[in-house]
């Protein structure tokens, strides 16, 4: 990922396609692999509150409350993204970020020391893979590296909830 590579990896939700969230070429490659319009947002994972604050200016208090009280993974869309690849930031200046607690993805983010893109490991419009065995062979061949962790797992997984939080603290649920 430090050299712009794209990986497949297990997250706190489903298997994801990932790359350095600060590298515009790597982000463009993820859009290409997913065959996804680059006007649609991608999610980023971070390992800590401190790292989140490096890439989102002025995290509203309600965001901390939501992250603390959530019983399942929740992605928050924040205003005022900073320091990320320009093609990752939405036209309105927002970005979708999730603080991961799952051991593998948390360690990946910690060791990488930057946000990691996390978008479902599927071609846009197809069903999101719940487990490694659900990922298409074509997609497996499209990335630079496939992580070994949790490949044998066979249990239900689902994408995170998504909540948009404005700078003034107002929020709306995008996906439950």
mmCIF file of C-alpha atoms in Angstrom:
data_model
loop_
_atom_site.group_PDB
_atom_site.id
_atom_site.type_symbol
_atom_site.label_atom_id
_atom_site.label_comp_id
_atom_site.label_asym_id
_atom_site.label_seq_id
_atom_site.Cartn_x
_atom_site.Cartn_y
_atom_site.Cartn_z
ATOM 1 C CA UNK A 1 0.000 0.000 0.000
ATOM 2 C CA UNK A 2 2.936 2.339 0.612
ATOM 3 C CA UNK A 3 3.781 1.964 -3.087
ATOM 4 C CA UNK A 4 0.194 2.539 -4.248
ATOM 5 C CA UNK A 5 -0.937 -1.080 -4.185
ATOM 6 C CA UNK A 6 -4.518 -2.253 -3.706
ATOM 7 C CA UNK A 7 -5.418 -5.089 -1.321
ATOM 8 C CA UNK A 8 -8.364 -7.290 -0.373
ATOM 9 C CA UNK A 9 -8.782 -7.619 3.378
ATOM 10 C CA UNK A 10 -11.284 -8.548 6.086
ATOM 11 C CA UNK A 11 -12.773 -5.636 8.019
ATOM 12 C CA UNK A 12 -15.049 -5.180 10.993
ATOM 13 C CA UNK A 13 -17.959 -5.723 8.588
ATOM 14 C CA UNK A 14 -17.392 -7.466 5.238
ATOM 15 C CA UNK A 15 -14.337 -8.087 3.024
ATOM 16 C CA UNK A 16 -13.041 -4.874 1.555
ATOM 17 C CA UNK A 17 -10.898 -3.462 -1.196
ATOM 18 C CA UNK A 18 -8.324 -1.174 0.358
ATOM 19 C CA UNK A 19 -5.534 1.229 -0.403
ATOM 20 C CA UNK A 20 -3.779 4.293 0.969
ATOM 21 C CA UNK A 21 -6.537 6.878 1.416
ATOM 22 C CA UNK A 22 -4.024 9.679 0.815
ATOM 23 C CA UNK A 23 -2.858 8.371 -2.582
ATOM 24 C CA UNK A 24 -5.054 9.626 -5.477
ATOM 25 C CA UNK A 25 -3.675 7.068 -7.966
ATOM 26 C CA UNK A 26 -4.442 4.169 -5.627
ATOM 27 C CA UNK A 27 -7.947 5.534 -4.963
ATOM 28 C CA UNK A 28 -8.520 5.867 -8.732
ATOM 29 C CA UNK A 29 -7.489 2.241 -9.146
ATOM 30 C CA UNK A 30 -10.059 1.142 -6.543
ATOM 31 C CA UNK A 31 -12.779 2.970 -8.510
ATOM 32 C CA UNK A 32 -11.543 1.214 -11.662
ATOM 33 C CA UNK A 33 -11.509 -2.256 -10.047
ATOM 34 C CA UNK A 34 -15.026 -1.750 -8.687
ATOM 35 C CA UNK A 35 -16.175 -0.279 -12.028
ATOM 36 C CA UNK A 36 -17.680 2.468 -9.928
ATOM 37 C CA UNK A 37 -18.401 6.066 -10.843
ATOM 38 C CA UNK A 38 -15.904 8.209 -8.965
ATOM 39 C CA UNK A 39 -18.694 10.565 -7.911
ATOM 40 C CA UNK A 40 -19.820 7.857 -5.448
ATOM 41 C CA UNK A 41 -18.025 7.999 -2.112
ATOM 42 C CA UNK A 42 -15.733 5.384 -0.598
ATOM 43 C CA UNK A 43 -15.315 4.679 3.118
ATOM 44 C CA UNK A 44 -12.031 4.941 5.049
ATOM 45 C CA UNK A 45 -11.028 3.046 8.175
ATOM 46 C CA UNK A 46 -8.908 4.485 10.962
ATOM 47 C CA UNK A 47 -7.505 2.822 14.058
ATOM 48 C CA UNK A 48 -7.848 5.612 16.590
ATOM 49 C CA UNK A 49 -9.666 8.776 17.553
ATOM 50 C CA UNK A 50 -6.433 10.708 17.139
ATOM 51 C CA UNK A 51 -6.015 9.538 13.556
ATOM 52 C CA UNK A 52 -9.635 10.450 12.796
ATOM 53 C CA UNK A 53 -8.980 13.981 14.035
ATOM 54 C CA UNK A 54 -5.992 14.325 11.692
ATOM 55 C CA UNK A 55 -8.244 13.906 8.659
ATOM 56 C CA UNK A 56 -11.498 15.523 9.809
ATOM 57 C CA UNK A 57 -11.451 19.078 11.082
ATOM 58 C CA UNK A 58 -13.742 19.703 14.052
ATOM 59 C CA UNK A 59 -15.374 16.349 14.780
ATOM 60 C CA UNK A 60 -18.796 17.225 16.284
ATOM 61 C CA UNK A 61 -19.467 16.039 19.852
ATOM 62 C CA UNK A 62 -22.433 13.942 18.695
ATOM 63 C CA UNK A 63 -20.025 11.886 16.542
ATOM 64 C CA UNK A 64 -18.047 10.842 19.617
ATOM 65 C CA UNK A 65 -21.311 9.917 21.348
ATOM 66 C CA UNK A 66 -22.465 7.809 18.396
ATOM 67 C CA UNK A 67 -19.128 5.987 18.152
ATOM 68 C CA UNK A 68 -19.105 5.312 21.900
ATOM 69 C CA UNK A 69 -22.682 4.038 22.040
ATOM 70 C CA UNK A 70 -22.786 2.041 18.796
ATOM 71 C CA UNK A 71 -23.130 -1.719 19.298
ATOM 72 C CA UNK A 72 -22.347 -2.510 15.650
ATOM 73 C CA UNK A 73 -19.908 -0.876 13.206
ATOM 74 C CA UNK A 74 -21.007 2.600 12.164
ATOM 75 C CA UNK A 75 -19.540 4.773 9.432
ATOM 76 C CA UNK A 76 -19.874 8.509 9.864
ATOM 77 C CA UNK A 77 -19.848 11.026 7.028
ATOM 78 C CA UNK A 78 -18.057 14.137 8.216
ATOM 79 C CA UNK A 79 -17.811 17.635 6.770
ATOM 80 C CA UNK A 80 -14.398 19.277 6.365
ATOM 81 C CA UNK A 81 -12.172 16.373 5.286
ATOM 82 C CA UNK A 82 -8.483 17.211 5.149
ATOM 83 C CA UNK A 83 -5.258 15.542 4.009
ATOM 84 C CA UNK A 84 -6.901 12.755 2.005
ATOM 85 C CA UNK A 85 -6.711 11.992 -1.706
ATOM 86 C CA UNK A 86 -8.835 14.639 -3.487
ATOM 87 C CA UNK A 87 -10.751 11.944 -5.411
ATOM 88 C CA UNK A 88 -11.794 10.408 -2.087
ATOM 89 C CA UNK A 89 -13.371 13.607 -0.787
ATOM 90 C CA UNK A 90 -16.943 14.296 -1.946
ATOM 91 C CA UNK A 91 -17.776 17.484 -3.836
ATOM 92 C CA UNK A 92 -19.216 18.979 -0.637
ATOM 93 C CA UNK A 93 -15.915 18.391 1.195
ATOM 94 C CA UNK A 94 -17.187 15.424 3.214
ATOM 95 C CA UNK A 95 -15.674 11.999 3.793
ATOM 96 C CA UNK A 96 -16.983 8.709 5.206
ATOM 97 C CA UNK A 97 -14.817 7.392 8.066
ATOM 98 C CA UNK A 98 -15.132 4.475 10.463
ATOM 99 C CA UNK A 99 -13.131 3.818 13.605
ATOM 100 C CA UNK A 100 -12.507 0.065 13.436
ATOM 101 C CA UNK A 101 -12.263 -2.141 16.504
ATOM 102 C CA UNK A 102 -11.876 -5.498 14.710
ATOM 103 C CA UNK A 103 -8.360 -6.822 15.439
ATOM 104 C CA UNK A 104 -7.065 -7.346 11.884
ATOM 105 C CA UNK A 105 -8.284 -4.103 10.304
ATOM 106 C CA UNK A 106 -7.336 -2.104 13.409
ATOM 107 C CA UNK A 107 -3.788 -3.501 13.311
ATOM 108 C CA UNK A 108 -3.569 -2.866 9.563
ATOM 109 C CA UNK A 109 -4.538 0.789 10.059
ATOM 110 C CA UNK A 110 -2.221 1.138 13.051
ATOM 111 C CA UNK A 111 0.784 -0.274 11.227
ATOM 112 C CA UNK A 112 0.049 1.720 8.072
ATOM 113 C CA UNK A 113 -0.306 4.941 10.110
ATOM 114 C CA UNK A 114 -2.833 6.407 7.659
ATOM 115 C CA UNK A 115 -6.505 5.899 6.818
ATOM 116 C CA UNK A 116 -7.175 2.852 4.650
ATOM 117 C CA UNK A 117 -9.894 2.837 1.993
ATOM 118 C CA UNK A 118 -12.543 0.251 2.771
ATOM 119 C CA UNK A 119 -15.125 -0.446 0.103
ATOM 120 C CA UNK A 120 -16.944 -3.720 -0.406
ATOM 121 C CA UNK A 121 -15.018 -6.350 -2.382
ATOM 122 C CA UNK A 122 -17.385 -6.495 -5.321
ATOM 123 C CA UNK A 123 -18.021 -4.859 -8.657
ATOM 124 C CA UNK A 124 -20.389 -1.930 -8.221
ATOM 125 C CA UNK A 125 -24.012 -3.061 -8.335
ATOM 126 C CA UNK A 126 -23.283 -6.670 -7.347
ATOM 127 C CA UNK A 127 -23.964 -8.145 -3.910
ATOM 128 C CA UNK A 128 -21.384 -7.387 -1.231
ATOM 129 C CA UNK A 129 -19.423 -10.502 -0.186
ATOM 130 C CA UNK A 130 -20.151 -11.633 3.351
ATOM 131 C CA UNK A 131 -17.125 -13.946 3.401
ATOM 132 C CA UNK A 132 -13.937 -14.500 1.424
ATOM 133 C CA UNK A 133 -15.483 -17.381 -0.570
ATOM 134 C CA UNK A 134 -18.077 -14.925 -1.961
ATOM 135 C CA UNK A 135 -15.481 -12.732 -3.721
ATOM 136 C CA UNK A 136 -15.373 -13.182 -7.505
ATOM 137 C CA UNK A 137 -12.210 -14.664 -9.036
ATOM 138 C CA UNK A 138 -11.978 -11.661 -11.370
ATOM 139 C CA UNK A 139 -11.826 -9.300 -8.407
ATOM 140 C CA UNK A 140 -9.249 -11.490 -6.652
ATOM 141 C CA UNK A 141 -7.023 -11.190 -9.728
ATOM 142 C CA UNK A 142 -7.482 -7.406 -9.953
ATOM 143 C CA UNK A 143 -5.693 -6.518 -6.711
ATOM 144 C CA UNK A 144 -2.025 -6.611 -5.740
ATOM 145 C CA UNK A 145 -2.404 -8.602 -2.530
ATOM 146 C CA UNK A 146 -5.054 -10.698 -0.791
ATOM 147 C CA UNK A 147 -4.738 -10.927 2.997
ATOM 148 C CA UNK A 148 -4.764 -14.395 4.570
ATOM 149 C CA UNK A 149 -6.636 -13.519 7.745
ATOM 150 C CA UNK A 150 -10.197 -14.895 8.123
ATOM 151 C CA UNK A 151 -10.346 -16.582 4.710
ATOM 152 C CA UNK A 152 -11.899 -19.724 6.222
ATOM 153 C CA UNK A 153 -14.615 -17.825 8.068
ATOM 154 C CA UNK A 154 -18.193 -18.671 7.074
ATOM 155 C CA UNK A 155 -20.667 -16.573 8.999
ATOM 156 C CA UNK A 156 -23.065 -13.766 8.189
ATOM 157 C CA UNK A 157 -21.601 -10.284 7.881
ATOM 158 C CA UNK A 158 -23.218 -7.063 6.817
ATOM 159 C CA UNK A 159 -22.050 -3.587 5.853
ATOM 160 C CA UNK A 160 -21.912 -0.869 8.487
ATOM 161 C CA UNK A 161 -24.626 1.619 9.243
ATOM 162 C CA UNK A 162 -23.910 5.035 7.732
ATOM 163 C CA UNK A 163 -24.787 8.320 9.421
ATOM 164 C CA UNK A 164 -24.112 11.768 7.953
ATOM 165 C CA UNK A 165 -23.152 14.351 10.555
ATOM 166 C CA UNK A 166 -22.998 18.028 9.677
ATOM 167 C CA UNK A 167 -20.510 20.396 11.277
ATOM 168 C CA UNK A 168 -23.301 21.808 13.479
ATOM 169 C CA UNK A 169 -24.047 18.328 14.903
ATOM 170 C CA UNK A 170 -27.239 17.589 12.985
ATOM 171 C CA UNK A 171 -27.329 14.060 11.623
ATOM 172 C CA UNK A 172 -29.288 11.814 9.292
ATOM 173 C CA UNK A 173 -29.225 8.047 8.846
ATOM 174 C CA UNK A 174 -28.104 7.068 5.337
ATOM 175 C CA UNK A 175 -28.027 3.270 5.788
ATOM 176 C CA UNK A 176 -29.150 1.173 8.761
#
